[in-house]
Amino acid sequence: MEEKLREYAHLIVSVGLNLQKGQTLILSSPVECAPFARLCASAAYDLGAGEVVLNWTDDYITRERFLRAQDAAFETPRPWRRAFFTDYANEGAAYLRIDAEDPETLLGVSPARLVAAQRTSSAERETFDRLQMANGFPWCVAGAPIAAWARKVFPDRSEGDAVAALWDAVLKTVRVTGDGNAEARWREHIALLTARKEKLNALRFKSLHYTNSLGTDLTIELPDDHLWAAGNSETPAGVGFVANLPTEEIFTAPLKTGVNGTVCAALPLVNNGSIIEDIRFTVREGRIVEARASRGEDVLNAAIAVDDGARYFGEVALVPYDSPIRSSGLLFYNTLYDENASCHLAFGEAYPECIVGGERMTREELNAHGLNHSLTHVDFMVGTADLSITGTTHDGRELPVFRSGNFAL
Ligand code: ZN
Ligand code: ZN
């Protein structure tokens, strides 16, 4: 196990972040993941990190704060927090977030408080978020199990067994076996995603039409100059990095006002520390005009009310139903994993890299190209075993993109 964890930590720093000699690493981690965070820090220094700067988080204290702090705590942007994120982002530091959360850590917190906190944190992280969305610095999100999360994924097992089983599952998703070849397997995997992306870029679809038996019947227009992206991105200096470990998707941006119909979620969504089930959106000219859920509907409605752009879509991602993560049969209750088990969409901000030259465009130019802008970005899963996606080209040809949940191109 020790060997596998070392290999995983090295993979994160080398493939995920592609950390350069002398570069600063901001390492954000739950305190419960300290042993794994230490391995990541050591792996970073092994590659010549200039400095590893820690940013600890804690589910328990976060929940206490959301339940018991005064309103002012959620409404006042702090200059020191702004400086922390802005300074390192402008410097081009690498940013690693070790993702581990009790899926219901904020259950019962008032949705209004969640929205206030999100707006305040977005104000503090304005520069950071903008540069992150435009790949202005290398960043990576990777998971490490904690007890509360593992118990949710494996409710019938003892805590120790559940954590061990979740580690096992997490390491499989990132292709780490302990044989020292994970990095090579990743290069191969990225090449496969790149080939898929290039096929779609050559076709340059005008629109995609989604249907399945859940009731999804949705048409998504794509911007004329859209680009599909795979899991590997590049900083302005040309340093390649992989922002999500795992990643199985290729993705682009929808035309903000070109989405119409109904879309139903295929898997539960964990958002803002609550579980939302059976999402059903009705969308007209890009705008979500109705949002229903069998559980967590108030949290969902708060999530799309963060700002006007939160009611519009920002991402269209294709993931085959036979992806290794879906094949595991597990529901991870964590979007990093579940979005890579399923075709997904996101409401909120679009990635500038999804149109030609987007990373060098101003906000106004991105708007003019039809890219949505919001301080939020929430992925939700729509891929089922019977999902069909048909693409229409600019000269009116209809081609199968997905049939029975898998790539048909
Ligand atoms: Zn995605
Ligand atoms: Zn996304």
mmCIF file of C-alpha atoms and ligand atoms in Angstrom:
data_model
loop_
_atom_site.group_PDB
_atom_site.id
_atom_site.type_symbol
_atom_site.label_atom_id
_atom_site.label_comp_id
_atom_site.label_asym_id
_atom_site.label_seq_id
_atom_site.Cartn_x
_atom_site.Cartn_y
_atom_site.Cartn_z
ATOM 1 C CA MET A 1 0.000 0.000 0.000
ATOM 2 C CA GLU A 2 2.796 2.393 0.993
ATOM 3 C CA GLU A 3 4.324 1.869 -2.463
ATOM 4 C CA LYS A 4 0.999 2.556 -4.222
ATOM 5 C CA LEU A 5 0.444 5.759 -2.236
ATOM 6 C CA ARG A 6 3.943 6.992 -3.111
ATOM 7 C CA GLU A 7 3.282 6.230 -6.763
ATOM 8 C CA TYR A 8 -0.043 8.091 -6.587
ATOM 9 C CA ALA A 9 1.571 11.129 -4.907
ATOM 10 C CA HIS A 10 4.294 11.176 -7.550
ATOM 11 C CA LEU A 11 1.680 10.848 -10.327
ATOM 12 C CA ILE A 12 -0.231 13.855 -8.994
ATOM 13 C CA VAL A 13 2.843 16.061 -8.864
ATOM 14 C CA SER A 14 4.426 14.883 -12.139
ATOM 15 C CA VAL A 15 1.458 14.214 -14.489
ATOM 16 C CA GLY A 16 -1.266 16.162 -12.669
ATOM 17 C CA LEU A 17 0.705 19.350 -12.025
ATOM 18 C CA ASN A 18 3.845 18.793 -14.085
ATOM 19 C CA LEU A 19 5.619 20.713 -11.332
ATOM 20 C CA GLN A 20 8.662 22.629 -12.533
ATOM 21 C CA LYS A 21 11.953 23.165 -10.684
ATOM 22 C CA GLY A 22 11.708 26.110 -8.295
ATOM 23 C CA GLN A 23 7.905 26.372 -8.616
ATOM 24 C CA THR A 24 5.783 27.017 -5.533
ATOM 25 C CA LEU A 25 3.093 24.449 -4.730
ATOM 26 C CA ILE A 26 -0.044 25.472 -2.859
ATOM 27 C CA LEU A 27 -1.309 22.299 -1.219
ATOM 28 C CA SER A 28 -4.886 22.399 0.006
ATOM 29 C CA SER A 29 -5.924 19.367 2.030
ATOM 30 C CA PRO A 30 -8.342 18.216 4.734
ATOM 31 C CA VAL A 31 -6.474 17.642 8.012
ATOM 32 C CA GLU A 32 -7.688 14.022 7.954
ATOM 33 C CA CYS A 33 -5.628 13.464 4.801
ATOM 34 C CA ALA A 34 -2.401 14.731 6.392
ATOM 35 C CA PRO A 35 -0.451 11.470 5.855
ATOM 36 C CA PHE A 36 -1.200 11.564 2.123
ATOM 37 C CA ALA A 37 -0.631 15.334 1.918
ATOM 38 C CA ARG A 38 2.846 14.735 3.391
ATOM 39 C CA LEU A 39 3.606 12.214 0.633
ATOM 40 C CA CYS A 40 2.526 14.796 -1.955
ATOM 41 C CA ALA A 41 4.753 17.456 -0.358
ATOM 42 C CA SER A 42 7.735 15.082 -0.399
ATOM 43 C CA ALA A 43 7.017 14.138 -4.019
ATOM 44 C CA ALA A 44 6.944 17.861 -4.866
ATOM 45 C CA TYR A 45 10.317 18.506 -3.203
ATOM 46 C CA ASP A 46 11.691 15.427 -5.010
ATOM 47 C CA LEU A 47 10.845 17.221 -8.268
ATOM 48 C CA GLY A 48 12.534 20.413 -7.076
ATOM 49 C CA ALA A 49 9.598 22.442 -5.706
ATOM 50 C CA GLY A 50 10.652 25.914 -4.555
ATOM 51 C CA GLU A 51 8.308 25.740 -1.579
ATOM 52 C CA VAL A 52 5.207 23.789 -0.537
ATOM 53 C CA VAL A 53 2.631 26.082 1.123
ATOM 54 C CA LEU A 54 -0.119 24.401 3.150
ATOM 55 C CA ASN A 55 -3.775 25.304 3.280
ATOM 56 C CA TRP A 56 -5.579 22.945 5.707
ATOM 57 C CA THR A 57 -9.340 22.465 5.746
ATOM 58 C CA ASP A 58 -11.592 20.533 8.132
ATOM 59 C CA ASP A 59 -15.159 19.278 7.565
ATOM 60 C CA TYR A 60 -16.072 19.417 11.265
ATOM 61 C CA ILE A 61 -15.014 23.007 11.815
ATOM 62 C CA THR A 62 -16.442 24.047 8.447
ATOM 63 C CA ARG A 63 -19.823 22.637 9.487
ATOM 64 C CA GLU A 64 -19.617 24.318 12.924
ATOM 65 C CA ARG A 65 -18.843 27.605 11.206
ATOM 66 C CA PHE A 66 -21.762 27.307 8.780
ATOM 67 C CA LEU A 67 -24.162 26.435 11.587
ATOM 68 C CA ARG A 68 -22.911 28.755 14.324
ATOM 69 C CA ALA A 69 -20.881 31.711 13.044
ATOM 70 C CA GLN A 70 -22.496 35.111 12.721
ATOM 71 C CA ASP A 71 -23.835 36.304 9.357
ATOM 72 C CA ALA A 72 -20.984 38.802 8.976
ATOM 73 C CA ALA A 73 -18.516 35.904 8.684
ATOM 74 C CA PHE A 74 -20.110 34.931 5.353
ATOM 75 C CA GLU A 75 -20.639 38.400 3.990
ATOM 76 C CA THR A 76 -17.261 40.088 4.440
ATOM 77 C CA PRO A 77 -14.511 39.397 1.876
ATOM 78 C CA ARG A 78 -11.145 39.342 3.676
ATOM 79 C CA PRO A 79 -8.239 41.178 1.997
ATOM 80 C CA TRP A 80 -5.699 38.681 3.357
ATOM 81 C CA ARG A 81 -7.563 35.781 1.778
ATOM 82 C CA ARG A 82 -7.764 37.668 -1.513
ATOM 83 C CA ALA A 83 -4.019 38.353 -1.315
ATOM 84 C CA PHE A 84 -3.238 34.710 -0.535
ATOM 85 C CA PHE A 85 -5.014 33.397 -3.649
ATOM 86 C CA THR A 86 -4.169 36.305 -5.966
ATOM 87 C CA ASP A 87 -0.432 36.480 -5.167
ATOM 88 C CA TYR A 88 0.251 32.826 -5.797
ATOM 89 C CA ALA A 89 -1.985 32.679 -8.894
ATOM 90 C CA ASN A 90 -0.241 35.707 -10.444
ATOM 91 C CA GLU A 91 3.116 34.125 -9.648
ATOM 92 C CA GLY A 92 2.070 30.981 -11.581
ATOM 93 C CA ALA A 93 2.329 28.705 -8.565
ATOM 94 C CA ALA A 94 0.962 25.173 -8.959
ATOM 95 C CA TYR A 95 -2.212 24.448 -7.023
ATOM 96 C CA LEU A 96 -3.192 21.025 -5.676
ATOM 97 C CA ARG A 97 -6.464 20.302 -3.947
ATOM 98 C CA ILE A 98 -6.768 16.973 -2.184
ATOM 99 C CA ASP A 99 -10.470 16.297 -2.442
ATOM 100 C CA ALA A 100 -12.157 14.430 0.415
ATOM 101 C CA GLU A 101 -15.461 15.427 1.866
ATOM 102 C CA ASP A 102 -18.300 14.004 3.878
ATOM 103 C CA PRO A 103 -21.002 14.260 1.159
ATOM 104 C CA GLU A 104 -23.474 15.646 3.692
ATOM 105 C CA THR A 105 -21.159 17.839 5.700
ATOM 106 C CA LEU A 106 -23.389 20.900 5.223
ATOM 107 C CA LEU A 107 -26.770 19.142 5.391
ATOM 108 C CA GLY A 108 -29.321 21.464 6.983
ATOM 109 C CA VAL A 109 -27.318 24.677 6.497
ATOM 110 C CA SER A 110 -29.542 27.468 5.193
ATOM 111 C CA PRO A 111 -29.223 27.712 1.375
ATOM 112 C CA ALA A 112 -29.113 31.528 1.697
ATOM 113 C CA ARG A 113 -26.002 31.225 3.859
ATOM 114 C CA LEU A 114 -24.389 28.883 1.319
ATOM 115 C CA VAL A 115 -25.034 31.406 -1.453
ATOM 116 C CA ALA A 116 -23.669 34.314 0.649
ATOM 117 C CA ALA A 117 -20.524 32.297 1.431
ATOM 118 C CA GLN A 118 -20.042 31.417 -2.228
ATOM 119 C CA ARG A 119 -20.362 35.030 -3.344
ATOM 120 C CA THR A 120 -17.886 36.197 -0.706
ATOM 121 C CA SER A 121 -15.375 33.503 -1.499
ATOM 122 C CA SER A 122 -15.730 34.283 -5.213
ATOM 123 C CA ALA A 123 -14.942 37.928 -4.492
ATOM 124 C CA GLU A 124 -11.820 36.854 -2.605
ATOM 125 C CA ARG A 125 -10.829 34.436 -5.342
ATOM 126 C CA GLU A 126 -11.790 36.551 -8.345
ATOM 127 C CA THR A 127 -8.322 36.658 -9.921
ATOM 128 C CA PHE A 128 -7.547 33.107 -8.846
ATOM 129 C CA ASP A 129 -10.786 31.721 -10.344
ATOM 130 C CA ARG A 130 -10.358 33.640 -13.612
ATOM 131 C CA LEU A 131 -6.778 32.425 -14.063
ATOM 132 C CA GLN A 132 -7.707 28.892 -13.034
ATOM 133 C CA MET A 133 -10.558 28.672 -15.575
ATOM 134 C CA ALA A 134 -8.170 29.986 -18.274
ATOM 135 C CA ASN A 135 -5.345 27.569 -17.260
ATOM 136 C CA GLY A 136 -3.204 30.514 -16.154
ATOM 137 C CA PHE A 137 -1.379 28.227 -13.721
ATOM 138 C CA PRO A 138 -1.182 24.432 -13.373
ATOM 139 C CA TRP A 139 -3.786 22.980 -11.030
ATOM 140 C CA CYS A 140 -4.947 19.523 -10.086
ATOM 141 C CA VAL A 141 -7.747 17.997 -8.031
ATOM 142 C CA ALA A 142 -7.200 14.448 -6.756
ATOM 143 C CA GLY A 143 -9.041 12.429 -4.140
ATOM 144 C CA ALA A 144 -7.942 10.734 -0.900
ATOM 145 C CA PRO A 145 -10.463 8.781 1.205
ATOM 146 C CA ILE A 146 -11.640 9.840 4.656
ATOM 147 C CA ALA A 147 -13.931 7.862 6.999
ATOM 148 C CA ALA A 148 -17.166 9.867 6.575
ATOM 149 C CA TRP A 149 -16.903 9.691 2.785
ATOM 150 C CA ALA A 150 -15.960 5.979 2.723
ATOM 151 C CA ARG A 151 -18.932 5.099 4.980
ATOM 152 C CA LYS A 152 -21.275 6.722 2.474
ATOM 153 C CA VAL A 153 -19.809 4.747 -0.456
ATOM 154 C CA PHE A 154 -19.661 1.448 1.479
ATOM 155 C CA PRO A 155 -22.459 1.712 4.072
ATOM 156 C CA ASP A 156 -22.438 -2.012 4.945
ATOM 157 C CA ARG A 157 -18.791 -2.214 5.929
ATOM 158 C CA SER A 158 -16.892 -1.330 9.093
ATOM 159 C CA GLU A 159 -15.153 2.028 8.980
ATOM 160 C CA GLY A 160 -11.698 0.493 8.506
ATOM 161 C CA ASP A 161 -12.890 -1.796 5.713
ATOM 162 C CA ALA A 162 -14.762 1.030 4.025
ATOM 163 C CA VAL A 163 -11.695 3.301 3.981
ATOM 164 C CA ALA A 164 -9.522 0.471 2.626
ATOM 165 C CA ALA A 165 -12.111 -0.338 -0.065
ATOM 166 C CA LEU A 166 -12.378 3.310 -1.095
ATOM 167 C CA TRP A 167 -8.586 3.635 -1.332
ATOM 168 C CA ASP A 168 -8.623 0.554 -3.539
ATOM 169 C CA ALA A 169 -11.310 2.065 -5.779
ATOM 170 C CA VAL A 170 -9.624 5.487 -5.939
ATOM 171 C CA LEU A 171 -6.250 3.985 -6.908
ATOM 172 C CA LYS A 172 -7.919 1.915 -9.669
ATOM 173 C CA THR A 173 -9.539 5.050 -11.143
ATOM 174 C CA VAL A 174 -6.115 6.691 -11.427
ATOM 175 C CA ARG A 175 -4.458 3.539 -12.844
ATOM 176 C CA VAL A 176 -2.042 3.144 -9.920
ATOM 177 C CA THR A 177 -1.115 -0.481 -9.219
ATOM 178 C CA GLY A 178 2.215 -0.056 -7.451
ATOM 179 C CA ASP A 179 4.214 -1.375 -10.417
ATOM 180 C CA GLY A 180 5.741 2.011 -11.169
ATOM 181 C CA ASN A 181 4.063 2.287 -14.585
ATOM 182 C CA ALA A 182 1.155 4.600 -13.719
ATOM 183 C CA GLU A 183 2.802 7.530 -15.469
ATOM 184 C CA ALA A 184 3.188 5.545 -18.704
ATOM 185 C CA ARG A 185 -0.430 4.348 -18.532
ATOM 186 C CA TRP A 186 -1.508 7.982 -18.176
ATOM 187 C CA ARG A 187 0.410 9.096 -21.259
ATOM 188 C CA GLU A 188 -1.408 6.347 -23.185
ATOM 189 C CA HIS A 189 -4.802 7.299 -21.741
ATOM 190 C CA ILE A 190 -4.338 10.983 -22.593
ATOM 191 C CA ALA A 191 -3.424 9.988 -26.160
ATOM 192 C CA LEU A 192 -6.751 8.108 -26.455
ATOM 193 C CA LEU A 193 -8.747 11.089 -25.152
ATOM 194 C CA THR A 194 -6.834 13.364 -27.530
ATOM 195 C CA ALA A 195 -7.742 11.160 -30.525
ATOM 196 C CA ARG A 196 -11.458 11.362 -29.598
ATOM 197 C CA LYS A 197 -11.236 15.102 -29.163
ATOM 198 C CA GLU A 198 -9.607 15.547 -32.573
ATOM 199 C CA LYS A 199 -12.347 13.523 -34.277
ATOM 200 C CA LEU A 200 -15.007 15.833 -32.834
ATOM 201 C CA ASN A 201 -13.003 18.961 -33.605
ATOM 202 C CA ALA A 202 -12.789 17.867 -37.248
ATOM 203 C CA LEU A 203 -16.603 17.474 -37.440
ATOM 204 C CA ARG A 204 -17.341 20.848 -35.803
ATOM 205 C CA PHE A 205 -20.995 20.037 -35.042
ATOM 206 C CA LYS A 206 -23.606 22.789 -35.093
ATOM 207 C CA SER A 207 -25.689 21.039 -32.447
ATOM 208 C CA LEU A 208 -26.080 17.881 -30.368
ATOM 209 C CA HIS A 209 -29.403 16.231 -29.566
ATOM 210 C CA TYR A 210 -29.630 14.103 -26.376
ATOM 211 C CA THR A 211 -32.394 11.558 -25.724
ATOM 212 C CA ASN A 212 -32.923 8.719 -23.255
ATOM 213 C CA SER A 213 -35.677 6.867 -21.397
ATOM 214 C CA LEU A 214 -35.290 8.993 -18.235
ATOM 215 C CA GLY A 215 -37.013 11.756 -20.178
ATOM 216 C CA THR A 216 -34.000 13.702 -21.441
ATOM 217 C CA ASP A 217 -34.760 15.410 -24.759
ATOM 218 C CA LEU A 218 -32.313 18.252 -25.091
ATOM 219 C CA THR A 219 -30.777 20.133 -28.005
ATOM 220 C CA ILE A 220 -27.461 21.885 -27.414
ATOM 221 C CA GLU A 221 -26.088 24.303 -29.989
ATOM 222 C CA LEU A 222 -22.327 24.748 -29.996
ATOM 223 C CA PRO A 223 -20.470 28.021 -30.738
ATOM 224 C CA ASP A 224 -19.173 28.201 -34.347
ATOM 225 C CA ASP A 225 -15.564 28.242 -33.170
ATOM 226 C CA HIS A 226 -15.919 25.735 -30.329
ATOM 227 C CA LEU A 227 -13.083 23.380 -29.471
ATOM 228 C CA TRP A 228 -13.264 20.038 -27.676
ATOM 229 C CA ALA A 229 -10.703 19.636 -24.911
ATOM 230 C CA ALA A 230 -9.406 16.491 -23.229
ATOM 231 C CA GLY A 231 -8.057 16.081 -19.719
ATOM 232 C CA ASN A 232 -4.701 17.660 -20.539
ATOM 233 C CA SER A 233 -4.434 21.432 -20.540
ATOM 234 C CA GLU A 234 -1.561 23.841 -21.087
ATOM 235 C CA THR A 235 -0.434 26.966 -19.227
ATOM 236 C CA PRO A 236 0.469 30.095 -21.255
ATOM 237 C CA ALA A 237 4.119 29.007 -20.873
ATOM 238 C CA GLY A 238 3.248 25.737 -22.627
ATOM 239 C CA VAL A 239 3.470 23.471 -19.588
ATOM 240 C CA GLY A 240 0.981 20.593 -19.930
ATOM 241 C CA PHE A 241 -0.961 19.477 -16.856
ATOM 242 C CA VAL A 242 -3.956 17.244 -16.043
ATOM 243 C CA ALA A 243 -6.446 19.174 -13.901
ATOM 244 C CA ASN A 244 -8.475 16.184 -12.700
ATOM 245 C CA LEU A 245 -7.185 12.785 -11.613
ATOM 246 C CA PRO A 246 -9.073 10.760 -12.730
ATOM 247 C CA THR A 247 -10.330 12.169 -16.031
ATOM 248 C CA GLU A 248 -12.246 10.232 -18.690
ATOM 249 C CA GLU A 249 -14.026 13.112 -20.438
ATOM 250 C CA ILE A 250 -13.730 15.253 -23.493
ATOM 251 C CA PHE A 251 -15.601 18.514 -23.145
ATOM 252 C CA THR A 252 -16.561 21.749 -24.829
ATOM 253 C CA ALA A 253 -18.801 24.744 -24.157
ATOM 254 C CA PRO A 254 -22.419 25.131 -25.315
ATOM 255 C CA LEU A 255 -23.708 28.270 -27.005
ATOM 256 C CA LYS A 256 -25.102 30.121 -23.994
ATOM 257 C CA THR A 257 -28.543 30.789 -25.469
ATOM 258 C CA GLY A 258 -28.691 27.675 -27.666
ATOM 259 C CA VAL A 259 -29.872 24.995 -25.204
ATOM 260 C CA ASN A 260 -33.513 23.861 -25.324
ATOM 261 C CA GLY A 261 -35.577 21.020 -23.873
ATOM 262 C CA THR A 262 -35.531 18.786 -20.798
ATOM 263 C CA VAL A 263 -32.593 17.102 -19.147
ATOM 264 C CA CYS A 264 -32.713 14.564 -16.308
ATOM 265 C CA ALA A 265 -29.766 13.666 -14.090
ATOM 266 C CA ALA A 266 -28.631 10.047 -14.155
ATOM 267 C CA LEU A 267 -26.818 10.043 -10.785
ATOM 268 C CA PRO A 268 -27.196 11.894 -7.469
ATOM 269 C CA LEU A 269 -25.180 15.083 -7.167
ATOM 270 C CA VAL A 270 -23.244 16.193 -4.107
ATOM 271 C CA ASN A 271 -23.211 19.976 -4.096
ATOM 272 C CA ASN A 272 -22.279 22.340 -1.302
ATOM 273 C CA GLY A 273 -22.271 19.560 1.291
ATOM 274 C CA SER A 274 -25.737 18.190 0.420
ATOM 275 C CA ILE A 275 -27.065 15.406 -1.795
ATOM 276 C CA ILE A 276 -29.428 16.299 -4.643
ATOM 277 C CA GLU A 277 -31.366 13.470 -6.330
ATOM 278 C CA ASP A 278 -33.360 13.137 -9.568
ATOM 279 C CA ILE A 279 -32.576 16.569 -10.983
ATOM 280 C CA ARG A 280 -34.843 17.573 -13.859
ATOM 281 C CA PHE A 281 -34.193 20.862 -15.671
ATOM 282 C CA THR A 282 -36.430 22.511 -18.242
ATOM 283 C CA VAL A 283 -34.353 24.815 -20.414
ATOM 284 C CA ARG A 284 -35.456 27.518 -22.841
ATOM 285 C CA GLU A 285 -33.001 29.497 -24.980
ATOM 286 C CA GLY A 286 -30.253 28.420 -22.624
ATOM 287 C CA ARG A 287 -31.953 29.477 -19.419
ATOM 288 C CA ILE A 288 -33.066 26.953 -16.784
ATOM 289 C CA VAL A 289 -36.714 27.903 -16.354
ATOM 290 C CA GLU A 290 -37.616 25.058 -14.015
ATOM 291 C CA ALA A 291 -35.450 22.995 -11.637
ATOM 292 C CA ARG A 292 -36.947 19.959 -9.886
ATOM 293 C CA ALA A 293 -35.359 17.333 -7.635
ATOM 294 C CA SER A 294 -36.792 14.564 -5.452
ATOM 295 C CA ARG A 295 -34.280 15.469 -2.731
ATOM 296 C CA GLY A 296 -32.374 18.692 -2.091
ATOM 297 C CA GLU A 297 -34.544 20.815 -4.388
ATOM 298 C CA ASP A 298 -33.957 23.885 -2.170
ATOM 299 C CA VAL A 299 -30.175 23.425 -2.402
ATOM 300 C CA LEU A 300 -30.468 23.013 -6.172
ATOM 301 C CA ASN A 301 -32.537 26.155 -6.560
ATOM 302 C CA ALA A 302 -30.045 28.080 -4.405
ATOM 303 C CA ALA A 303 -27.189 26.776 -6.580
ATOM 304 C CA ILE A 304 -28.749 28.126 -9.788
ATOM 305 C CA ALA A 305 -29.612 31.442 -8.111
ATOM 306 C CA VAL A 306 -26.020 32.411 -7.259
ATOM 307 C CA ASP A 307 -26.054 34.825 -10.217
ATOM 308 C CA ASP A 308 -27.745 35.079 -13.621
ATOM 309 C CA GLY A 309 -25.126 32.912 -15.349
ATOM 310 C CA ALA A 310 -25.776 30.068 -12.900
ATOM 311 C CA ARG A 311 -29.058 29.468 -14.767
ATOM 312 C CA TYR A 312 -27.173 28.839 -18.037
ATOM 313 C CA PHE A 313 -24.932 25.961 -19.049
ATOM 314 C CA GLY A 314 -21.135 26.185 -19.304
ATOM 315 C CA GLU A 315 -19.961 22.674 -20.188
ATOM 316 C CA VAL A 316 -20.880 19.707 -22.362
ATOM 317 C CA ALA A 317 -18.805 16.600 -21.570
ATOM 318 C CA LEU A 318 -18.790 13.166 -23.174
ATOM 319 C CA VAL A 319 -17.868 10.092 -21.143
ATOM 320 C CA PRO A 320 -18.680 6.580 -22.363
ATOM 321 C CA TYR A 321 -20.954 4.432 -20.185
ATOM 322 C CA ASP A 322 -18.288 1.710 -20.323
ATOM 323 C CA SER A 323 -15.710 4.011 -18.672
ATOM 324 C CA PRO A 324 -13.690 2.175 -15.988
ATOM 325 C CA ILE A 325 -15.320 4.281 -13.274
ATOM 326 C CA ARG A 326 -18.888 3.412 -14.306
ATOM 327 C CA SER A 327 -17.822 -0.209 -14.756
ATOM 328 C CA SER A 328 -16.738 -0.295 -11.088
ATOM 329 C CA GLY A 329 -20.446 -0.080 -10.265
ATOM 330 C CA LEU A 330 -19.715 2.371 -7.448
ATOM 331 C CA LEU A 331 -21.408 5.642 -6.765
ATOM 332 C CA PHE A 332 -18.659 7.799 -5.243
ATOM 333 C CA TYR A 333 -20.822 10.676 -3.964
ATOM 334 C CA ASN A 334 -18.045 12.950 -5.194
ATOM 335 C CA THR A 335 -18.223 14.783 -8.522
ATOM 336 C CA LEU A 336 -14.532 14.271 -9.325
ATOM 337 C CA TYR A 337 -15.309 10.554 -9.713
ATOM 338 C CA ASP A 338 -18.996 10.486 -10.630
ATOM 339 C CA GLU A 339 -18.596 12.990 -13.490
ATOM 340 C CA ASN A 340 -16.012 10.655 -14.978
ATOM 341 C CA ALA A 341 -18.505 7.795 -14.891
ATOM 342 C CA SER A 342 -21.044 9.632 -17.006
ATOM 343 C CA CYS A 343 -21.694 12.145 -19.745
ATOM 344 C CA HIS A 344 -22.263 15.375 -17.894
ATOM 345 C CA LEU A 345 -23.238 18.995 -18.289
ATOM 346 C CA ALA A 346 -22.396 21.899 -16.013
ATOM 347 C CA PHE A 347 -24.397 24.962 -15.180
ATOM 348 C CA GLY A 348 -22.364 28.125 -14.677
ATOM 349 C CA GLU A 349 -19.006 29.298 -16.046
ATOM 350 C CA ALA A 350 -17.645 27.981 -19.372
ATOM 351 C CA TYR A 351 -13.952 27.228 -19.928
ATOM 352 C CA PRO A 352 -12.304 29.773 -22.271
ATOM 353 C CA GLU A 353 -10.142 26.993 -23.791
ATOM 354 C CA CYS A 354 -13.370 25.669 -25.394
ATOM 355 C CA ILE A 355 -13.273 28.252 -28.184
ATOM 356 C CA VAL A 356 -10.469 29.157 -30.573
ATOM 357 C CA GLY A 357 -8.187 31.729 -28.888
ATOM 358 C CA GLY A 358 -10.513 31.906 -25.856
ATOM 359 C CA GLU A 359 -7.739 31.916 -23.265
ATOM 360 C CA ARG A 360 -6.509 35.271 -24.587
ATOM 361 C CA MET A 361 -9.959 36.894 -24.889
ATOM 362 C CA THR A 362 -11.475 39.515 -22.599
ATOM 363 C CA ARG A 363 -14.712 38.788 -20.753
ATOM 364 C CA GLU A 364 -16.611 40.844 -23.327
ATOM 365 C CA GLU A 365 -15.114 38.877 -26.220
ATOM 366 C CA LEU A 366 -15.974 35.570 -24.544
ATOM 367 C CA ASN A 367 -19.563 36.775 -24.054
ATOM 368 C CA ALA A 368 -19.725 37.797 -27.726
ATOM 369 C CA HIS A 369 -18.646 34.260 -28.710
ATOM 370 C CA GLY A 370 -21.548 32.837 -26.688
ATOM 371 C CA LEU A 371 -19.664 31.560 -23.641
ATOM 372 C CA ASN A 372 -21.531 31.670 -20.353
ATOM 373 C CA HIS A 373 -20.130 33.580 -17.377
ATOM 374 C CA SER A 374 -20.893 32.844 -13.733
ATOM 375 C CA LEU A 375 -19.058 32.633 -10.445
ATOM 376 C CA THR A 376 -20.232 29.036 -10.149
ATOM 377 C CA HIS A 377 -19.578 25.880 -12.184
ATOM 378 C CA VAL A 378 -21.466 22.726 -11.152
ATOM 379 C CA ASP A 379 -21.241 19.483 -13.114
ATOM 380 C CA PHE A 380 -24.183 17.087 -13.051
ATOM 381 C CA MET A 381 -24.355 13.636 -14.589
ATOM 382 C CA VAL A 382 -26.704 12.802 -17.469
ATOM 383 C CA GLY A 383 -25.220 9.665 -19.087
ATOM 384 C CA THR A 384 -27.280 6.466 -18.993
ATOM 385 C CA ALA A 385 -26.925 3.030 -20.616
ATOM 386 C CA ASP A 386 -29.491 4.096 -23.234
ATOM 387 C CA LEU A 387 -28.281 7.639 -23.936
ATOM 388 C CA SER A 388 -28.320 8.645 -27.601
ATOM 389 C CA ILE A 389 -26.560 11.757 -28.851
ATOM 390 C CA THR A 390 -26.947 12.783 -32.480
ATOM 391 C CA GLY A 391 -24.782 15.520 -33.931
ATOM 392 C CA THR A 392 -25.916 17.839 -36.726
ATOM 393 C CA THR A 393 -23.213 19.365 -38.917
ATOM 394 C CA HIS A 394 -23.330 22.857 -40.418
ATOM 395 C CA ASP A 395 -24.321 21.334 -43.791
ATOM 396 C CA GLY A 396 -27.262 19.485 -42.193
ATOM 397 C CA ARG A 397 -25.851 15.960 -41.916
ATOM 398 C CA GLU A 398 -26.944 13.946 -38.856
ATOM 399 C CA LEU A 399 -24.338 11.626 -37.341
ATOM 400 C CA PRO A 400 -24.525 9.298 -34.333
ATOM 401 C CA VAL A 401 -22.127 10.539 -31.631
ATOM 402 C CA PHE A 402 -23.398 8.263 -28.825
ATOM 403 C CA ARG A 403 -25.573 5.154 -29.072
ATOM 404 C CA SER A 404 -26.549 2.998 -26.086
ATOM 405 C CA GLY A 405 -24.451 5.169 -23.782
ATOM 406 C CA ASN A 406 -21.170 4.784 -25.685
ATOM 407 C CA PHE A 407 -19.208 6.521 -28.446
ATOM 408 C CA ALA A 408 -20.594 5.660 -31.881
ATOM 409 C CA LEU A 409 -18.364 7.866 -34.014
HETATM 410 ZN ZN ZN B 1 -16.354 17.935 -17.103
HETATM 411 ZN ZN ZN B 2 -17.031 20.778 -15.142
#
